[in-house]
Short mmCIF file of C-alpha atoms in Angstrom, two decimals:
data_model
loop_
_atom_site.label_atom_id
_atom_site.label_comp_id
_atom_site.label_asym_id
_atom_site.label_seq_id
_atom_site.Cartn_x
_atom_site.Cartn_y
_atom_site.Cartn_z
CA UNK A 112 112.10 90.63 107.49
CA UNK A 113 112.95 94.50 107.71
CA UNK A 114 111.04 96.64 105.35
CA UNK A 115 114.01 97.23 102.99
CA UNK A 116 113.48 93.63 101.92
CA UNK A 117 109.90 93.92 100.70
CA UNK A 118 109.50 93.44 97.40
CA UNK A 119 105.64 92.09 97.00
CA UNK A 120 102.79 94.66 98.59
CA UNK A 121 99.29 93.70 98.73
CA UNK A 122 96.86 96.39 98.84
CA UNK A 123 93.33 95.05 99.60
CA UNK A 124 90.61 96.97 98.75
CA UNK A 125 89.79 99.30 95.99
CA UNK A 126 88.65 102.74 96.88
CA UNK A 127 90.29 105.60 97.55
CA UNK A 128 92.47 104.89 101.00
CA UNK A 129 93.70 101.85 98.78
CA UNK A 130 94.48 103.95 96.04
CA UNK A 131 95.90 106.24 97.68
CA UNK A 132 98.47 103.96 99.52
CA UNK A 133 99.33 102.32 96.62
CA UNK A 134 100.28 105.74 94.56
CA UNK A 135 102.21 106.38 97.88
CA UNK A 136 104.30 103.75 97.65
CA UNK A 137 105.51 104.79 94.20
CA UNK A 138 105.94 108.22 95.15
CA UNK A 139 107.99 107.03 97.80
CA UNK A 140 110.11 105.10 95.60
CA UNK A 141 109.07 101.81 95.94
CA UNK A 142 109.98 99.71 92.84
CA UNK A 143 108.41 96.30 93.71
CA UNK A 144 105.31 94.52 92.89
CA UNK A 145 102.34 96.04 93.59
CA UNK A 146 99.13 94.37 93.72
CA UNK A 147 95.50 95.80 93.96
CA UNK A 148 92.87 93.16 94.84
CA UNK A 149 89.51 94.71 94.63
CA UNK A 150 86.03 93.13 95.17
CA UNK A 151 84.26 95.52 92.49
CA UNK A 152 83.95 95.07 89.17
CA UNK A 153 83.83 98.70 88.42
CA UNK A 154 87.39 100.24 88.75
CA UNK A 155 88.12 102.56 91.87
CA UNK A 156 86.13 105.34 91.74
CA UNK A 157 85.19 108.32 94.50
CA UNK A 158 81.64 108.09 96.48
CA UNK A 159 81.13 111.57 96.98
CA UNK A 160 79.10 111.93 93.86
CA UNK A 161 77.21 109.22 94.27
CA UNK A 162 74.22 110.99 96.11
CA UNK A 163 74.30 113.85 94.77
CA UNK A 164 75.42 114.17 91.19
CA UNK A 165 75.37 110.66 90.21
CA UNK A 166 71.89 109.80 92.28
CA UNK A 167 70.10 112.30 90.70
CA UNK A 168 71.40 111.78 86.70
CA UNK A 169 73.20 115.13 85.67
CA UNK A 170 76.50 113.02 86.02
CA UNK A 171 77.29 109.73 84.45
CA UNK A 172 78.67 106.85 86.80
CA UNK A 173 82.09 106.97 85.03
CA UNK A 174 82.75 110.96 85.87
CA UNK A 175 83.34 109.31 89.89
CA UNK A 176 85.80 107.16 88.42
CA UNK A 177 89.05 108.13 90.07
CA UNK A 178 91.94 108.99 87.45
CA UNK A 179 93.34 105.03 86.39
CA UNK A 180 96.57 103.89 88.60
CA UNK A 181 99.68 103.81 86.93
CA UNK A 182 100.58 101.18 84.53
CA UNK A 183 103.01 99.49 87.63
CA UNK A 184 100.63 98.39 89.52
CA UNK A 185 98.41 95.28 89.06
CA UNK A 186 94.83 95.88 89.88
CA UNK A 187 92.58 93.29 90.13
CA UNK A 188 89.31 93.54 90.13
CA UNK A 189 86.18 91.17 91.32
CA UNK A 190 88.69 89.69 93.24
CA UNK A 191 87.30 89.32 97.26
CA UNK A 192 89.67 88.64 99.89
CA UNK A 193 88.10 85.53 101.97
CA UNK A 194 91.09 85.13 104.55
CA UNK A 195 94.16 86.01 105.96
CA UNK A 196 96.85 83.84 106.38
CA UNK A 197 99.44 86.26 108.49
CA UNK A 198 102.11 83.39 109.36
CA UNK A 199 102.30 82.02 105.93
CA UNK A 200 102.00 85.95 104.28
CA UNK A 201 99.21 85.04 102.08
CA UNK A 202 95.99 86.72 101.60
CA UNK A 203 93.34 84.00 100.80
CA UNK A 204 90.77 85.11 97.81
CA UNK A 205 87.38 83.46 97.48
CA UNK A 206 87.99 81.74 94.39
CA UNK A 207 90.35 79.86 96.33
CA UNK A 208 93.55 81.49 94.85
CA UNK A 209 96.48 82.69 97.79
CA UNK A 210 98.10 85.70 96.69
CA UNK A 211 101.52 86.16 98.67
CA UNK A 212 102.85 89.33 99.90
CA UNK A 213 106.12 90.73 102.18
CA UNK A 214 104.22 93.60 103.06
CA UNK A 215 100.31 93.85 103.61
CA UNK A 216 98.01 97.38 103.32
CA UNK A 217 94.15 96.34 104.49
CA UNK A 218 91.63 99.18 103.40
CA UNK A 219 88.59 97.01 102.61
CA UNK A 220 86.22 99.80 103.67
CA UNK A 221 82.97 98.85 105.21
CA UNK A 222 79.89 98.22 104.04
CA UNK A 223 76.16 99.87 103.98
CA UNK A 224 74.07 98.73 107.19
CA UNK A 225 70.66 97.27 106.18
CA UNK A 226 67.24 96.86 107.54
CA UNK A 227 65.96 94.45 105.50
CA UNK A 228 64.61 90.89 106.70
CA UNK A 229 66.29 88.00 104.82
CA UNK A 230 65.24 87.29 101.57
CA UNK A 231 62.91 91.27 101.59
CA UNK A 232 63.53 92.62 98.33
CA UNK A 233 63.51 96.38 97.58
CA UNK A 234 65.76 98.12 100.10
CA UNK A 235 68.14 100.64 99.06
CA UNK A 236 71.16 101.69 100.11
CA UNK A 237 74.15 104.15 98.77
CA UNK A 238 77.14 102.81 99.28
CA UNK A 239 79.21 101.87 95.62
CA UNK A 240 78.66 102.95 92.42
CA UNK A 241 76.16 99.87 91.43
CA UNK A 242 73.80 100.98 94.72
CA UNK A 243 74.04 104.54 93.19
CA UNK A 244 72.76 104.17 89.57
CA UNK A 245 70.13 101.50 91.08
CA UNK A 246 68.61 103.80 92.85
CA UNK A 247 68.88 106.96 90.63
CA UNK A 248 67.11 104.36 87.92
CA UNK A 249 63.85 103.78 90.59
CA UNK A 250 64.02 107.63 91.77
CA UNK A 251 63.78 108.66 88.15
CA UNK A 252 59.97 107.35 87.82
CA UNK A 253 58.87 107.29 91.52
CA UNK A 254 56.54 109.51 93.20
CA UNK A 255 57.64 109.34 96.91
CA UNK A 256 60.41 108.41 99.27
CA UNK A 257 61.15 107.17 102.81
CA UNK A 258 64.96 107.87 103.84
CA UNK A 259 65.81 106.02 106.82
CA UNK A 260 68.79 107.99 108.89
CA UNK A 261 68.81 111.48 109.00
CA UNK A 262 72.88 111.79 109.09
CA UNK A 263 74.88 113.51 106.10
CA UNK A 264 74.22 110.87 103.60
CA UNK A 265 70.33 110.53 104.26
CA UNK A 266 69.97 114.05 104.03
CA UNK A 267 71.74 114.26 100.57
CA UNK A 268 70.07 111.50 99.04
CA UNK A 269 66.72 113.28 100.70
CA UNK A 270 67.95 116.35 99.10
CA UNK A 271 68.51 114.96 95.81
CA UNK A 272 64.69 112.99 95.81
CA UNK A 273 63.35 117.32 96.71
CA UNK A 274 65.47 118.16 93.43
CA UNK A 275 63.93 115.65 91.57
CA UNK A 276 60.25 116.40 92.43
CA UNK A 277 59.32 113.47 94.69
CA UNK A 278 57.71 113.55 98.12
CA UNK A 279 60.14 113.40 100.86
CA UNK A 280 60.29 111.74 104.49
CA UNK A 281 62.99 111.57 106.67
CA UNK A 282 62.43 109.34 109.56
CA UNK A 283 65.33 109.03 112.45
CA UNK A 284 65.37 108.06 115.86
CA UNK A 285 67.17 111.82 117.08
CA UNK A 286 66.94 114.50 115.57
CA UNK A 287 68.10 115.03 112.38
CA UNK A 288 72.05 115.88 112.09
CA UNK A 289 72.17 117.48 115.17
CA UNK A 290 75.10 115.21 116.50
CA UNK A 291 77.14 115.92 113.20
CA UNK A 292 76.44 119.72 113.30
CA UNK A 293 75.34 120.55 116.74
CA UNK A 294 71.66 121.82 117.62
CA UNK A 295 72.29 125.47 115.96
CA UNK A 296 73.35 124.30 112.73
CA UNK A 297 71.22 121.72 112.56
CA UNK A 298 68.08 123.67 113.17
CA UNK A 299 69.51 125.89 109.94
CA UNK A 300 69.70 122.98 107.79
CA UNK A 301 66.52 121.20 108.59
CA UNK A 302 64.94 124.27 108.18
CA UNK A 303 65.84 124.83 104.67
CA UNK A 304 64.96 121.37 104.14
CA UNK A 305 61.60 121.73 105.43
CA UNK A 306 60.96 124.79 103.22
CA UNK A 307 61.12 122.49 100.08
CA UNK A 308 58.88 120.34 101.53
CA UNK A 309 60.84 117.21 103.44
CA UNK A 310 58.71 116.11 106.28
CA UNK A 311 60.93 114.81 109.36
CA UNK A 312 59.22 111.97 111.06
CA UNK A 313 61.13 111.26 114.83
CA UNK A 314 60.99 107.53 115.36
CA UNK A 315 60.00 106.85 119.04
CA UNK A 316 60.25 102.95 118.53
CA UNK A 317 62.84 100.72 116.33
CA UNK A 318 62.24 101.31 112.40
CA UNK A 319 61.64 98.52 110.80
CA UNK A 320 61.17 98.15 106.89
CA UNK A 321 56.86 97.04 105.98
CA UNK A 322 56.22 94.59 103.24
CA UNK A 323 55.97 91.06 102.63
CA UNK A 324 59.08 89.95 100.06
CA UNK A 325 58.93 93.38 98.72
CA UNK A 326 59.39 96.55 100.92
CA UNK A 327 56.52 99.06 100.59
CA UNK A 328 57.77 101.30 103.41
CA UNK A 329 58.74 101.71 106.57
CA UNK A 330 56.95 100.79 110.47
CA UNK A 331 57.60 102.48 113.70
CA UNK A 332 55.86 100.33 115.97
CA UNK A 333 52.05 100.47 115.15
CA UNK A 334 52.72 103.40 112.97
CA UNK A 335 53.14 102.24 109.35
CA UNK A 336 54.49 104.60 106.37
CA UNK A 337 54.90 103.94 102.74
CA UNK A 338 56.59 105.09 100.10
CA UNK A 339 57.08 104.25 96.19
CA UNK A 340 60.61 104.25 97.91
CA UNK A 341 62.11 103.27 100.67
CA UNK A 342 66.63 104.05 101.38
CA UNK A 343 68.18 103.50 104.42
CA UNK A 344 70.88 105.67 105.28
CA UNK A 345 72.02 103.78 108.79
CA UNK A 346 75.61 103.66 108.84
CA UNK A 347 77.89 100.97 107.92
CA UNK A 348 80.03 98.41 109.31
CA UNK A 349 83.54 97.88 108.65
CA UNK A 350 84.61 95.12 106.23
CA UNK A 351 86.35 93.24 108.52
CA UNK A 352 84.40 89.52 108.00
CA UNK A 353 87.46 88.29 105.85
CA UNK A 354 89.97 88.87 109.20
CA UNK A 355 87.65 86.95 112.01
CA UNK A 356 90.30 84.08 111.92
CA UNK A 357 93.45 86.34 111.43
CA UNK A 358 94.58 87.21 114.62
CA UNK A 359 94.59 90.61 113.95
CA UNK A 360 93.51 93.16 116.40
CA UNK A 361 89.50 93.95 115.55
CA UNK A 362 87.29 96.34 117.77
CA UNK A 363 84.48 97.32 115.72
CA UNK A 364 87.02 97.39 112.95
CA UNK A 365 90.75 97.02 112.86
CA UNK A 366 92.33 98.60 115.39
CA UNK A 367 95.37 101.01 113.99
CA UNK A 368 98.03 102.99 116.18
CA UNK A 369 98.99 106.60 114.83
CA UNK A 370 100.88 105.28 111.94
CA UNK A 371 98.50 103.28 110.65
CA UNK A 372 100.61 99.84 111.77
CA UNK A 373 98.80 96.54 112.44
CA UNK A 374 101.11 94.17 112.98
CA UNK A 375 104.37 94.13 111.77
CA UNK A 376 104.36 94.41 107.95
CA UNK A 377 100.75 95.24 107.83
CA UNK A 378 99.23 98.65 107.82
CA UNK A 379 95.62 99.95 107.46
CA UNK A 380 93.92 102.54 105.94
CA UNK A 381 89.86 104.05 105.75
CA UNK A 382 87.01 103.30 106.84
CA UNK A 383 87.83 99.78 107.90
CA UNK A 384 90.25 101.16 110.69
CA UNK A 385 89.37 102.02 114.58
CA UNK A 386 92.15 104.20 116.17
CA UNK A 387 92.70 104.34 120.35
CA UNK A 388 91.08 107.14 122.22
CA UNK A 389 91.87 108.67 125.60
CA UNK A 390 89.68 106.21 127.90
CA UNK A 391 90.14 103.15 126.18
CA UNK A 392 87.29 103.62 123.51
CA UNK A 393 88.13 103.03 119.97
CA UNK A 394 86.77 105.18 117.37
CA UNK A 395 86.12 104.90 113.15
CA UNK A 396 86.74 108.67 111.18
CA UNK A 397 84.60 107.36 107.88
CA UNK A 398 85.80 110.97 106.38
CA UNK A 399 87.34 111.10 102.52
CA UNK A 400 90.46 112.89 103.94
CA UNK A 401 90.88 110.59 106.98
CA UNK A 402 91.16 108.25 103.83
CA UNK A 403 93.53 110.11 101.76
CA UNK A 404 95.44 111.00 104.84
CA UNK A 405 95.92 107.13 106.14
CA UNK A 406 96.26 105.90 102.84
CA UNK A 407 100.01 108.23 102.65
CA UNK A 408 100.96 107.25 105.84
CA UNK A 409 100.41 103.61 105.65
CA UNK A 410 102.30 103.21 102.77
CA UNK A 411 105.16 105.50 104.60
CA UNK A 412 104.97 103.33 107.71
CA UNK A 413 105.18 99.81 105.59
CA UNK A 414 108.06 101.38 103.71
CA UNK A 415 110.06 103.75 106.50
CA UNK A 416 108.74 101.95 109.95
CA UNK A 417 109.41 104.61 112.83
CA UNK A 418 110.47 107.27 110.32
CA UNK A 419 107.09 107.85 108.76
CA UNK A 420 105.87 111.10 109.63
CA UNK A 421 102.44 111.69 111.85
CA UNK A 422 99.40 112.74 109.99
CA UNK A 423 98.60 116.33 111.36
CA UNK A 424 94.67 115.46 112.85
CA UNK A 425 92.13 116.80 109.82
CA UNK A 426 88.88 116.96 111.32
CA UNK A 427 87.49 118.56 107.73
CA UNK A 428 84.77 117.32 106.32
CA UNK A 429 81.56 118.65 103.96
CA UNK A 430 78.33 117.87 103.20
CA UNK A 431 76.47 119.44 100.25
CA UNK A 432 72.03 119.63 100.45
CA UNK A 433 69.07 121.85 100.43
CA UNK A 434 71.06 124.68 98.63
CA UNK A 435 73.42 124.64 101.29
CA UNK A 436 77.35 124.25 100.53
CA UNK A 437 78.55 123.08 104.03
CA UNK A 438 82.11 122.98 104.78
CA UNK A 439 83.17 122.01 108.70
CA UNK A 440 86.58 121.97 110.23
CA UNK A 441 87.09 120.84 113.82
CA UNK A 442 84.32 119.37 115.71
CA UNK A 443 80.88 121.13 116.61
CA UNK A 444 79.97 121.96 120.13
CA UNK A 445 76.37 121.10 120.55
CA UNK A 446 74.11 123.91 121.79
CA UNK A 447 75.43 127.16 121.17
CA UNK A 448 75.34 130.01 118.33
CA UNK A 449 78.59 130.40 116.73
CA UNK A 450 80.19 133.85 116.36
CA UNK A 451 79.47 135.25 112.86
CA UNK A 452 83.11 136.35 110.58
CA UNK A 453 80.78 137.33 107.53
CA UNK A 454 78.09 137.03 106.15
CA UNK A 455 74.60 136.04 107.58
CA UNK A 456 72.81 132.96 108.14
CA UNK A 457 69.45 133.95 107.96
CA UNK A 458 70.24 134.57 104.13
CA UNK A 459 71.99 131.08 103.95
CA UNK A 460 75.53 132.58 103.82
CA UNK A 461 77.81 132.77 106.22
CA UNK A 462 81.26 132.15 107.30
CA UNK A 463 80.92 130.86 111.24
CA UNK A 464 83.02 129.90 114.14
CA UNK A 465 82.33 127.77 117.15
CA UNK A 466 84.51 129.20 120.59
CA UNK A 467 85.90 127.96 123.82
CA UNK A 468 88.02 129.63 126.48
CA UNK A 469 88.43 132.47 123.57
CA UNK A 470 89.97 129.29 121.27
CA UNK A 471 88.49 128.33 117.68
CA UNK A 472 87.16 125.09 117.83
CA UNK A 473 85.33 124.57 115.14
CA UNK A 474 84.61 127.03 111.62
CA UNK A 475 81.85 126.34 108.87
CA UNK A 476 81.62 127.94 106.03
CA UNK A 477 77.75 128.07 104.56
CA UNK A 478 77.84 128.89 100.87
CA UNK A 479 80.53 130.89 101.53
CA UNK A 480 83.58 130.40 99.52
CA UNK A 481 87.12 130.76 100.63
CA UNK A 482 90.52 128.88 100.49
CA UNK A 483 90.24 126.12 102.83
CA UNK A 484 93.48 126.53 104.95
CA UNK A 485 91.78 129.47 105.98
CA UNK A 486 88.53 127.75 107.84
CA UNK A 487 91.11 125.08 108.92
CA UNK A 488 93.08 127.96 110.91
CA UNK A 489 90.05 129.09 112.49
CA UNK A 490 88.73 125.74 113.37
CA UNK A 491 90.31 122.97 114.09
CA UNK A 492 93.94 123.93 113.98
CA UNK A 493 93.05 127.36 116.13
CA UNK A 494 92.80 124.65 119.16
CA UNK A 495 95.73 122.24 117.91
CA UNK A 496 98.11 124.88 116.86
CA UNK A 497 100.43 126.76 120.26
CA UNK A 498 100.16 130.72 119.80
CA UNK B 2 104.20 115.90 77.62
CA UNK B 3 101.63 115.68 80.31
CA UNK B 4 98.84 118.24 80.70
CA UNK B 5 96.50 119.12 83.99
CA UNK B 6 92.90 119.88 83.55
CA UNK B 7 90.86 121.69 85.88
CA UNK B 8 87.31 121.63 85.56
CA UNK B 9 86.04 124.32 87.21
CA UNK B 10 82.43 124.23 87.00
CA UNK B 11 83.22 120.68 89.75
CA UNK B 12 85.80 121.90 91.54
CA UNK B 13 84.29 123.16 95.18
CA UNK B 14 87.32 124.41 96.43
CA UNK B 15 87.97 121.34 99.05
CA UNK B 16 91.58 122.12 98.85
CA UNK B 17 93.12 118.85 99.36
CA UNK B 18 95.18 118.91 95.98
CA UNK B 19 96.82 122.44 97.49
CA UNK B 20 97.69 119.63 100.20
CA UNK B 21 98.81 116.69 98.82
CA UNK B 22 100.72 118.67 96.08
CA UNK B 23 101.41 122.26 96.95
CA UNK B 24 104.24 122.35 94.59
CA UNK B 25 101.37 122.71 91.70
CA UNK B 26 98.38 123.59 93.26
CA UNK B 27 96.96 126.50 95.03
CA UNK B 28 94.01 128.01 96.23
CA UNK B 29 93.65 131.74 95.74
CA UNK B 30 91.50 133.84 98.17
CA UNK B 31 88.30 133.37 96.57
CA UNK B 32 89.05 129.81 97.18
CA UNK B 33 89.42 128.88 93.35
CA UNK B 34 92.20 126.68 92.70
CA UNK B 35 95.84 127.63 90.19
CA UNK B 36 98.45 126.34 88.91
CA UNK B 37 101.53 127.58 90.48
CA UNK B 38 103.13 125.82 86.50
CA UNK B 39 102.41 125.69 83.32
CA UNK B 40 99.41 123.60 82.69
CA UNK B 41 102.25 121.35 80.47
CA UNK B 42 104.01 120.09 83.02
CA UNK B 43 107.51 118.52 83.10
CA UNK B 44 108.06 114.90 83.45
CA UNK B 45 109.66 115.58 86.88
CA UNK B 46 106.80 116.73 88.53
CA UNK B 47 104.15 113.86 86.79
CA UNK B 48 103.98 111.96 89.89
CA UNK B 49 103.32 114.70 92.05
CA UNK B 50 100.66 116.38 90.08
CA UNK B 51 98.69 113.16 89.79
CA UNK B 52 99.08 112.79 93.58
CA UNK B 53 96.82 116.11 93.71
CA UNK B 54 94.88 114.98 91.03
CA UNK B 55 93.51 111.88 93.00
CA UNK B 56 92.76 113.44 95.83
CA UNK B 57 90.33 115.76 94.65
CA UNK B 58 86.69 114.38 96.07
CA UNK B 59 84.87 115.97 93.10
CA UNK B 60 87.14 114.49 90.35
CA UNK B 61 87.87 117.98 88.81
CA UNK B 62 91.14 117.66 88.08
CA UNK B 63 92.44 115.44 85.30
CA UNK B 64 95.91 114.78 84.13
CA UNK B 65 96.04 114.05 80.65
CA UNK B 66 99.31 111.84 79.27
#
């Protein structure tokens, strides 16, 4: 079948890499069927409010909504793909109904990593909009938290619990964000979360969550903590469970080549998707613009095969906590002090850039507002970009 | 008529609707986003200005039908 024929797309999933791709395929004139199986019941909606704005109350769950798709396309939701039939075209849902397609776009995102025994009650995690307003319902009346994981998302949901008056621990196995932002800027952050009161706890042993059926807090070996509280923030895995039997190509999550291809007629997009590295090691970017990005070029590739246009590499992402409006571009070398453009970052300011061999590598922007394609030049595009 | 709504007090100047829609969008130097139209925009340019409109992490942009 050549891609000129397809007149059925399945999009699978229901965030934003699936929206995305599916608007994409109208903007690229696609005039066929388009259908949107999603496993929530709430319709697609963005996750970056959900711990901050959303977690703490100021913003109602339906302000993350994303704006509704178009009329044309056919979204259906509580619908969870159990299977993939790839010689007969036919996704396979759990209730048993086969939905068939000419041309396939996978972005069934992953899903929050747990602690939890079986059947222990009382774990939180942020993941959809549900796990959100959970959680911001129990933080509303609690006295004290535990957040397990001291990436981006434990430390905004530990921010948030600080906003909202409740007594904070953060307990991680290495330090906290340093391998996001690098010892320096690390050491910033965790300091102006300490100054509002978040203790860090460094877990020498495996965490594991305390409690009988119900969780009452966390243990590091004989060390026991508790909390009115208790989130884990430990990373996700890609929801790839539906594809064991495919035949598809799955390395910690489905493996994609620079235009987001599969196999032929199927493309992926988000935080489902591995891509090949120099060395053989295959790597997730769980970003909202690696997203957005994959999401317009798998619907090219489906539609245009080798004419789809590369994605220019975006390493931008943000993280927002402790006061501090963090913007990054590029990746951060780990050890040592960035130059300083403006500002200054012992008043929690500052616009910053990480060097090597007299090349931008990497630019952050602390509470420091400016158009974006300007930190992208000096980070990650500085090293990407000839002259 | 379709109309594009920018609510400022969310918008944190991510810049991705300058991307996925530069015909409509841009950010100035302070890093505040414009309208490079008139915030009633013409038919022709509906798709594109909801293709910037999705994008946007914060949901601060709205396109109104």
């Amino acid at each position: 079948m050549t891609s000129s024929s397809l007149r059925r797309i399945v999009v699978v999933g229901g965030s934003i890499a699936a929206v995305t791709a599916a608007e994409a395929l109208r903007v690229r004139g696609f005039d066929g069927d388009i259908t949107v199986l999603s496993e929530e019941t709430s319709a697609p909606y963005s996750r970056v409010p959900l711990s901050k704005g959303v977690l703490c109350g100021k913003e109602t769950p339906d302000s993350a909504l994303l704006p509704p798709l178009d009329g044309e396309v056919s979204l259906r939701l509580g619908t969870r793909a159990a299977g993939l039939r790839v010689d007969r075209r036919r996704v396979v849902c759990d209730d048993g109904d086969e939905v068939p397609y000419d041309g396939l776009v996978i972005a069934t995102g992953a899903r929050a990593r747990r602690l939890a025994r079986p059947g222990q009650a009382g774990e939180h995690v942020v993941r959809t909009l549900d796990d959100a307003t959970r959680l911001a319902g129990r933080i509303a009346t609690a006295g004290s938290v535990i957040v397990v994981g001291a990436g981006f998302l434990g430390m905004e949901v530990a921010s948030t619990c600080t906003d909202l008056g409740l007594a904070v621990t953060v307990v991680d196995r290495d330090p906290p964000l340093r391998r996001l932002l690098g010892g320096w800027l690390a050491d910033l952050v965790v300091g102006a979360a300490r100054d509002r009161g978040v203790r860090f706890v460094r877990a020498t042993r495996a965490v594991e969550l305390a409690g009988g059926q119900e969780v009452t807090g966390v243990r590091i070996g004989d060390r026991v903590l508790t909390a009115d509280v208790v989130v884990s923030a430990v990373g996700d895995v890609p929801g790839t469970g539906w594809l064991a039997d495919s035949g598809l190509p799955l390395r910690g999550g489905l493996v994609v080549d620079d235009r987001c291809r599969v196999a032929p007629d199927i493309v992926a997009a988000g935080d489902v998707t591995v891509s090949g590295r120099p060395g053989g090691e295959f790597r997730r970017s769980p970003h909202w613009t690696s997203a957005v990005i994959q999401g317009q070029v798998a619907a090219a590739t489906l539609l245009h095969g080798e004419v789809a246009t590369l994605p220019r590499p975006d390493a931008y992402y943000w993280t927002e906590q402790f006061g501090l409006d963090i913007k990054i571009s590029g990746e951060i070398p780990d050890g040592p002090a960035p130059t300083v453009l403006a500002g200054d970052p012992r008043e929690r300011s500052a616009l910053l850039q990480w060097r090597r061999n007299g090349r931008g590598v990497a630019a952050v922007s602390v509470n420091h507002r400016m158009p974006i394609v300007k930190l992208k030049r000096l980070g990650a595009w500085a090293s990407a970009e000839p002259g | 008529m379709v109309r594009i709504e920018i609510d400022r007090h969310r918008c944190e100047g991510h810049g991705l609707c300058e991307q996925a829609a530069p015909e409509i969008f841009r950010l100035d130097d302070e890093g505040e986003v414009e309208l490079l139209v008139p915030e009633d925009i013409v038919p022709e340019l509906r798709v594109q200005a909801e293709a910037g409109v999705r994008v946007c992490p914060v949901a601060a942009l709205r396109v109104r039908r």
